[in-house]
Tab-separated table of C-alpha atoms in Angstrom:
chain	number	residue	atom	x	y	z
A	527	UNK	CA	-106.648	11.237	88.948
A	528	UNK	CA	-103.238	11.244	90.538
A	529	UNK	CA	-102.297	12.820	93.851
A	530	UNK	CA	-98.714	13.416	94.953
A	531	UNK	CA	-97.806	14.164	98.542
A	532	UNK	CA	-94.315	15.200	99.638
A	533	UNK	CA	-93.216	12.794	102.347
A	534	UNK	CA	-90.686	13.418	105.114
A	535	UNK	CA	-89.997	9.740	105.257
A	536	UNK	CA	-88.592	9.686	101.750
A	537	UNK	CA	-89.771	10.581	98.252
A	538	UNK	CA	-93.456	10.999	97.502
A	539	UNK	CA	-96.510	8.858	97.682
A	540	UNK	CA	-98.756	8.874	94.608
A	541	UNK	CA	-101.545	6.627	93.399
A	542	UNK	CA	-102.835	6.583	89.845
A	543	UNK	CA	-106.299	5.477	88.797
A	544	UNK	CA	-104.895	2.181	87.589
A	545	UNK	CA	-103.320	1.444	90.929
A	546	UNK	CA	-99.818	2.149	89.593
A	547	UNK	CA	-97.707	4.371	91.845
A	548	UNK	CA	-96.767	7.579	90.094
A	549	UNK	CA	-94.613	10.456	91.257
A	550	UNK	CA	-94.280	13.049	88.503
A	551	UNK	CA	-93.173	15.740	90.968
A	552	UNK	CA	-91.231	13.517	93.319
A	553	UNK	CA	-89.182	15.176	96.030
A	554	UNK	CA	-86.245	13.485	97.657
A	555	UNK	CA	-86.333	13.258	101.445
A	556	UNK	CA	-83.737	16.063	101.583
A	557	UNK	CA	-85.915	18.257	99.344
A	558	UNK	CA	-88.897	17.643	101.639
A	559	UNK	CA	-86.894	18.451	104.774
A	560	UNK	CA	-85.447	21.566	103.179
A	561	UNK	CA	-88.896	22.716	102.073
A	562	UNK	CA	-90.336	22.296	105.561
A	563	UNK	CA	-87.431	24.158	107.196
A	564	UNK	CA	-87.543	27.040	104.718
A	565	UNK	CA	-91.290	27.324	105.380
A	566	UNK	CA	-90.595	27.570	109.129
A	567	UNK	CA	-87.898	30.211	108.636
A	568	UNK	CA	-90.233	32.334	106.498
A	569	UNK	CA	-93.060	31.847	108.983
A	570	UNK	CA	-90.854	33.294	111.741
A	571	UNK	CA	-89.930	36.264	109.552
A	572	UNK	CA	-93.633	36.954	109.092
A	573	UNK	CA	-94.733	36.489	112.723
A	574	UNK	CA	-91.939	38.018	114.815
A	575	UNK	CA	-90.214	41.385	115.074
A	576	UNK	CA	-86.718	40.519	116.360
A	577	UNK	CA	-85.645	36.968	115.487
A	578	UNK	CA	-82.072	35.787	115.985
A	579	UNK	CA	-80.214	32.634	114.915
A	580	UNK	CA	-78.040	30.790	117.426
A	581	UNK	CA	-74.849	30.206	115.454
A	582	UNK	CA	-71.951	28.312	116.998
A	583	UNK	CA	-70.114	27.171	113.887
A	584	UNK	CA	-71.348	23.611	114.472
A	585	UNK	CA	-72.770	21.611	111.571
A	586	UNK	CA	-76.420	22.027	112.610
A	587	UNK	CA	-76.257	25.794	112.922
A	588	UNK	CA	-74.304	25.900	109.640
A	589	UNK	CA	-77.130	24.042	107.881
A	590	UNK	CA	-79.694	26.279	109.595
A	591	UNK	CA	-77.918	29.371	108.284
A	592	UNK	CA	-77.780	27.850	104.782
A	593	UNK	CA	-81.565	27.334	104.925
A	594	UNK	CA	-82.093	30.940	106.034
A	595	UNK	CA	-79.920	32.153	103.158
A	596	UNK	CA	-81.999	30.077	100.739
A	597	UNK	CA	-85.272	31.262	102.247
A	598	UNK	CA	-84.636	34.884	101.369
A	599	UNK	CA	-82.205	34.721	98.418
A	600	UNK	CA	-81.289	36.899	96.634
A	601	UNK	CA	-82.164	39.272	99.500
A	602	UNK	CA	-80.091	39.327	102.682
A	603	UNK	CA	-81.049	37.261	105.742
A	604	UNK	CA	-83.219	39.568	107.895
A	605	UNK	CA	-81.899	38.105	111.178
A	606	UNK	CA	-78.818	38.642	113.290
A	607	UNK	CA	-76.708	35.808	114.747
A	608	UNK	CA	-75.969	35.001	118.400
A	609	UNK	CA	-73.191	32.841	119.816
A	610	UNK	CA	-72.619	31.966	123.467
A	611	UNK	CA	-68.830	31.742	123.729
A	612	UNK	CA	-67.773	29.609	126.691
A	613	UNK	CA	-64.152	30.732	126.420
A	614	UNK	CA	-63.212	27.102	125.796
A	615	UNK	CA	-64.469	26.752	122.243
A	616	UNK	CA	-62.325	25.136	119.589
A	617	UNK	CA	-60.237	27.829	117.817
A	618	UNK	CA	-60.894	26.176	114.438
A	619	UNK	CA	-64.632	26.611	114.994
A	620	UNK	CA	-64.352	30.242	116.085
A	621	UNK	CA	-62.283	31.001	112.984
A	622	UNK	CA	-64.957	29.362	110.821
A	623	UNK	CA	-67.687	31.373	112.616
A	624	UNK	CA	-65.934	34.671	111.946
A	625	UNK	CA	-65.213	33.801	108.297
A	626	UNK	CA	-68.867	32.951	107.712
A	627	UNK	CA	-70.151	36.120	109.340
A	628	UNK	CA	-67.811	38.235	107.219
A	629	UNK	CA	-68.569	36.341	103.991
A	630	UNK	CA	-72.321	36.952	104.265
A	631	UNK	CA	-72.174	40.437	105.773
A	632	UNK	CA	-74.066	39.334	108.885
A	633	UNK	CA	-74.162	40.848	112.364
A	634	UNK	CA	-73.005	38.625	115.222
A	635	UNK	CA	-73.860	39.053	118.916
A	636	UNK	CA	-71.535	37.238	121.323
A	637	UNK	CA	-72.521	36.405	124.912
A	638	UNK	CA	-69.315	35.590	126.800
A	639	UNK	CA	-69.234	33.116	129.682
A	640	UNK	CA	-65.700	34.300	130.497
A	641	UNK	CA	-66.951	37.863	131.081
A	642	UNK	CA	-69.518	36.570	133.576
A	643	UNK	CA	-66.798	34.603	135.400
A	644	UNK	CA	-64.452	37.616	135.445
A	645	UNK	CA	-67.261	39.756	136.880
A	646	UNK	CA	-67.981	37.201	139.607
A	647	UNK	CA	-71.516	36.539	138.360
A	648	UNK	CA	-70.658	32.920	137.506
A	649	UNK	CA	-68.166	30.582	139.133
A	650	UNK	CA	-66.132	27.847	137.507
A	651	UNK	CA	-67.510	24.379	138.169
A	652	UNK	CA	-65.255	21.898	140.009
A	653	UNK	CA	-65.211	19.647	136.939
A	654	UNK	CA	-64.177	22.553	134.670
A	655	UNK	CA	-67.199	22.051	132.404
A	656	UNK	CA	-68.607	25.315	131.100
A	657	UNK	CA	-71.569	24.182	129.003
A	658	UNK	CA	-73.991	24.440	131.969
A	659	UNK	CA	-72.755	28.009	132.510
A	660	UNK	CA	-74.071	29.154	129.117
A	661	UNK	CA	-77.676	29.536	130.263
A	662	UNK	CA	-77.380	32.864	132.133
A	663	UNK	CA	-75.392	34.728	129.425
A	664	UNK	CA	-77.790	33.369	126.802
A	665	UNK	CA	-80.999	34.337	128.580
A	666	UNK	CA	-79.728	37.782	129.611
A	667	UNK	CA	-78.611	38.539	126.043
A	668	UNK	CA	-82.052	37.530	124.751
A	669	UNK	CA	-83.715	39.846	127.251
A	670	UNK	CA	-81.272	42.720	126.677
A	671	UNK	CA	-81.689	42.625	122.901
A	672	UNK	CA	-85.453	41.927	123.149
A	673	UNK	CA	-85.242	38.960	120.806
A	674	UNK	CA	-88.720	37.450	120.441
A	675	UNK	CA	-87.794	34.373	118.364
A	676	UNK	CA	-84.561	32.407	118.788
A	677	UNK	CA	-83.625	29.796	116.181
A	678	UNK	CA	-81.837	26.731	117.544
A	679	UNK	CA	-80.293	23.847	115.613
A	680	UNK	CA	-81.649	21.125	117.915
A	681	UNK	CA	-82.878	17.890	116.357
A	682	UNK	CA	-85.251	15.360	117.889
A	683	UNK	CA	-82.850	12.451	117.320
A	684	UNK	CA	-80.162	14.083	119.474
A	685	UNK	CA	-81.590	13.538	122.936
A	686	UNK	CA	-84.897	12.475	124.490
A	687	UNK	CA	-85.676	15.913	125.970
A	688	UNK	CA	-85.402	17.415	122.500
A	689	UNK	CA	-87.570	14.654	121.092
A	690	UNK	CA	-90.605	15.940	122.990
A	691	UNK	CA	-90.152	19.641	122.280
A	692	UNK	CA	-92.262	21.359	119.647
A	693	UNK	CA	-90.890	23.291	116.646
A	694	UNK	CA	-92.213	26.516	118.228
A	695	UNK	CA	-91.313	26.254	121.921
A	696	UNK	CA	-92.647	28.960	124.227
A	697	UNK	CA	-90.312	30.325	126.926
A	698	UNK	CA	-91.627	32.416	129.828
A	699	UNK	CA	-90.315	35.795	130.995
A	700	UNK	CA	-87.418	33.971	132.709
A	701	UNK	CA	-86.631	32.035	129.485
A	702	UNK	CA	-87.715	28.819	131.189
A	703	UNK	CA	-89.386	25.917	129.393
A	704	UNK	CA	-92.432	24.119	130.798
A	705	UNK	CA	-93.125	20.868	128.885
A	706	UNK	CA	-96.747	21.018	130.098
A	707	UNK	CA	-97.362	24.293	128.218
A	708	UNK	CA	-96.459	22.943	124.786
A	709	UNK	CA	-98.870	23.755	121.994
A	710	UNK	CA	-100.244	21.385	119.354
A	711	UNK	CA	-98.758	21.799	115.879
A	712	UNK	CA	-101.223	20.239	113.483
A	713	UNK	CA	-100.966	20.560	109.711
A	714	UNK	CA	-97.745	22.599	110.011
A	715	UNK	CA	-99.565	25.450	111.743
A	716	UNK	CA	-97.298	27.159	114.279
A	717	UNK	CA	-98.545	29.363	117.103
A	718	UNK	CA	-96.086	32.171	117.815
A	719	UNK	CA	-98.312	34.063	120.232
A	720	UNK	CA	-96.467	35.196	123.353
A	721	UNK	CA	-96.874	37.768	126.106
A	722	UNK	CA	-94.478	40.717	126.583
A	723	UNK	CA	-91.197	39.410	128.014
A	724	UNK	CA	-91.767	35.893	126.710
A	725	UNK	CA	-90.138	34.568	123.572
A	726	UNK	CA	-90.277	31.503	121.351
A	727	UNK	CA	-87.435	29.083	120.601
A	728	UNK	CA	-87.733	27.802	117.035
A	729	UNK	CA	-86.272	24.487	115.856
A	730	UNK	CA	-86.495	24.208	112.050
A	731	UNK	CA	-84.297	21.069	112.035
A	732	UNK	CA	-86.502	19.095	114.429
A	733	UNK	CA	-87.367	16.435	111.853
A	734	UNK	CA	-83.804	16.043	110.551
A	735	UNK	CA	-81.425	13.305	111.697
A	736	UNK	CA	-77.657	13.477	111.993
A	737	UNK	CA	-77.422	11.456	108.782
A	738	UNK	CA	-79.769	13.888	106.986
A	739	UNK	CA	-77.539	16.772	108.051
A	740	UNK	CA	-74.431	15.123	106.634
A	741	UNK	CA	-76.166	14.121	103.396
A	742	UNK	CA	-77.419	17.687	102.957
A	743	UNK	CA	-73.948	19.100	103.613
A	744	UNK	CA	-72.583	16.767	100.938
A	745	UNK	CA	-75.330	17.662	98.454
A	746	UNK	CA	-74.962	21.407	98.989
A	747	UNK	CA	-71.129	21.245	99.155
A	748	UNK	CA	-71.121	23.223	102.408
A	749	UNK	CA	-67.763	24.004	103.972
A	750	UNK	CA	-67.269	22.825	107.582
A	751	UNK	CA	-64.665	23.398	110.287
A	752	UNK	CA	-61.826	20.954	109.622
A	753	UNK	CA	-62.121	19.196	112.977
A	754	UNK	CA	-65.246	17.385	111.731
A	755	UNK	CA	-62.878	15.220	109.697
A	756	UNK	CA	-60.217	12.778	110.865
A	757	UNK	CA	-56.955	14.369	111.962
A	758	UNK	CA	-54.189	13.642	114.443
A	759	UNK	CA	-54.733	15.283	117.827
A	760	UNK	CA	-53.238	15.107	121.312
A	761	UNK	CA	-55.983	13.724	123.533
A	762	UNK	CA	-56.464	12.038	126.882
A	763	UNK	CA	-59.105	9.671	128.213
A	764	UNK	CA	-61.710	10.804	130.767
A	765	UNK	CA	-64.979	9.014	131.534
A	766	UNK	CA	-64.659	6.938	128.392
A	767	UNK	CA	-64.169	9.895	126.037
A	768	UNK	CA	-61.166	11.370	124.246
A	769	UNK	CA	-60.865	14.988	125.400
A	770	UNK	CA	-58.445	17.371	123.779
A	771	UNK	CA	-55.526	18.710	125.798
A	772	UNK	CA	-55.503	22.480	126.103
A	773	UNK	CA	-55.543	25.645	128.169
A	774	UNK	CA	-59.078	24.923	129.397
A	775	UNK	CA	-57.618	22.762	132.172
A	776	UNK	CA	-57.044	19.277	130.836
A	777	UNK	CA	-55.459	16.884	131.444
A	778	UNK	CA	-55.120	16.415	135.210
A	779	UNK	CA	-52.372	14.481	136.941
A	780	UNK	CA	-52.653	10.804	136.086
A	781	UNK	CA	-54.283	11.467	132.717
A	782	UNK	CA	-51.573	10.724	130.153
A	783	UNK	CA	-51.941	12.215	126.702
A	784	UNK	CA	-51.438	10.448	123.419
A	785	UNK	CA	-51.706	11.330	119.762
A	786	UNK	CA	-54.623	9.624	118.004
A	787	UNK	CA	-56.466	9.841	114.698
A	788	UNK	CA	-59.838	11.318	115.678
A	789	UNK	CA	-62.651	13.567	114.523
A	790	UNK	CA	-65.547	15.393	116.220
A	791	UNK	CA	-69.238	14.630	115.781
A	792	UNK	CA	-70.203	17.751	117.765
A	793	UNK	CA	-68.125	20.861	118.439
A	794	UNK	CA	-69.198	22.260	121.803
A	795	UNK	CA	-67.055	23.350	124.728
A	796	UNK	CA	-63.650	21.608	124.795
A	797	UNK	CA	-64.087	20.676	128.452
A	798	UNK	CA	-66.991	18.323	127.755
A	799	UNK	CA	-66.848	17.475	124.043
A	800	UNK	CA	-65.136	14.209	123.200
A	801	UNK	CA	-63.535	13.156	119.944
A	802	UNK	CA	-64.187	9.759	118.402
A	803	UNK	CA	-61.648	7.429	116.827
A	804	UNK	CA	-62.087	7.773	113.092
A	805	UNK	CA	-60.248	7.640	109.795
A	806	UNK	CA	-63.032	9.475	107.932
A	807	UNK	CA	-61.336	12.272	106.030
A	808	UNK	CA	-64.061	12.874	103.431
A	809	UNK	CA	-67.812	13.535	103.448
A	810	UNK	CA	-68.534	10.115	101.934
A	811	UNK	CA	-66.472	8.416	104.636
A	812	UNK	CA	-68.225	10.360	107.400
A	813	UNK	CA	-71.654	9.459	105.982
A	814	UNK	CA	-70.665	5.783	105.858
A	815	UNK	CA	-69.463	6.017	109.471
A	816	UNK	CA	-72.675	7.676	110.687
A	817	UNK	CA	-74.806	5.146	108.823
A	818	UNK	CA	-73.101	2.282	110.667
A	819	UNK	CA	-73.035	3.967	114.102
A	820	UNK	CA	-75.376	2.767	116.862
A	821	UNK	CA	-74.604	5.667	119.218
A	822	UNK	CA	-76.157	9.130	118.994
A	823	UNK	CA	-73.686	11.952	118.570
A	824	UNK	CA	-74.407	13.337	122.041
A	825	UNK	CA	-74.273	9.912	123.625
A	826	UNK	CA	-70.886	9.335	122.031
A	827	UNK	CA	-69.271	12.692	122.640
A	828	UNK	CA	-70.943	14.955	125.239
A	829	UNK	CA	-70.029	14.619	128.909
A	830	UNK	CA	-72.536	17.289	130.004
A	831	UNK	CA	-75.419	15.044	128.919
A	832	UNK	CA	-74.152	12.212	131.127
A	833	UNK	CA	-74.412	14.079	134.434
A	834	UNK	CA	-77.859	12.569	135.004
A	835	UNK	CA	-80.688	10.901	133.094
A	836	UNK	CA	-82.491	14.243	132.856
A	837	UNK	CA	-79.450	16.501	132.391
A	838	UNK	CA	-80.590	18.009	129.087
A	839	UNK	CA	-84.210	18.478	130.204
A	840	UNK	CA	-83.085	20.161	133.423
A	841	UNK	CA	-80.929	22.616	131.466
A	842	UNK	CA	-83.724	23.286	128.978
A	843	UNK	CA	-86.150	24.046	131.790
A	844	UNK	CA	-83.672	26.650	133.092
A	845	UNK	CA	-83.376	28.345	129.704
A	846	UNK	CA	-80.675	26.418	127.855
A	847	UNK	CA	-81.395	25.923	124.174
């Protein structure tokens, strides 16, 4: 007798009666990851009434949307999209977001940090960074629209606070996360039970790595915003990162700009997202670069995660995704 078990660590594991490994229905590691994520997406559709996908136009949310499209094809995705616009997002990414929404006939909700600043509800930070200001617009939009499940593109390899979060992550009536209230998730059984006012954050890419994401993008031939590939850009150095010059407020006096060949590993707010030196203009070149890298994408390019050792966990406790 032969048993074959899909493995998230790569391929399948099978043992024949003669002791010879067999894998007649072998899945690649990307097939196994895709299968798990599609299962999670369908599970949410079955358990919740008003799910929404956080969609920024970044590579992780792009892959998450692709998985949702696959999960229900040929039917339409039964979820809306939500983006928290800081007002300092890259224009190339916003253009990609709008093209994607139009191409698939989706509905997009936008929570605007700029509107909160204009209304006096939020104030600009002294360092000009707006990522920490996203939490209030995000949580109030979730409450206003009564979303009960919110898909996020977080992966456990990104940052240590994300590494300890479950795939179904309960948030209280204030959208706050308590690591001590996490539920066990044995045998891919997910508990979506929540009280009125609470909701669940769902992370179907938890078991993916940055390299998996890029390999899947290459396999599926998924279009990305062009700034993920090497291009010449006017940048300046701050805290060891190459920030782009722009209307968001950079550079300051004493921060000379220069034109460099760079690309982005993440595409968050311009005020805190750094470019990396790179000549990778193709998917194969990017995959080779990621394979050789010894820095996580957030460690290499996100200033907001360097504010303290627990910066990400503190923001997640307050309601950040």
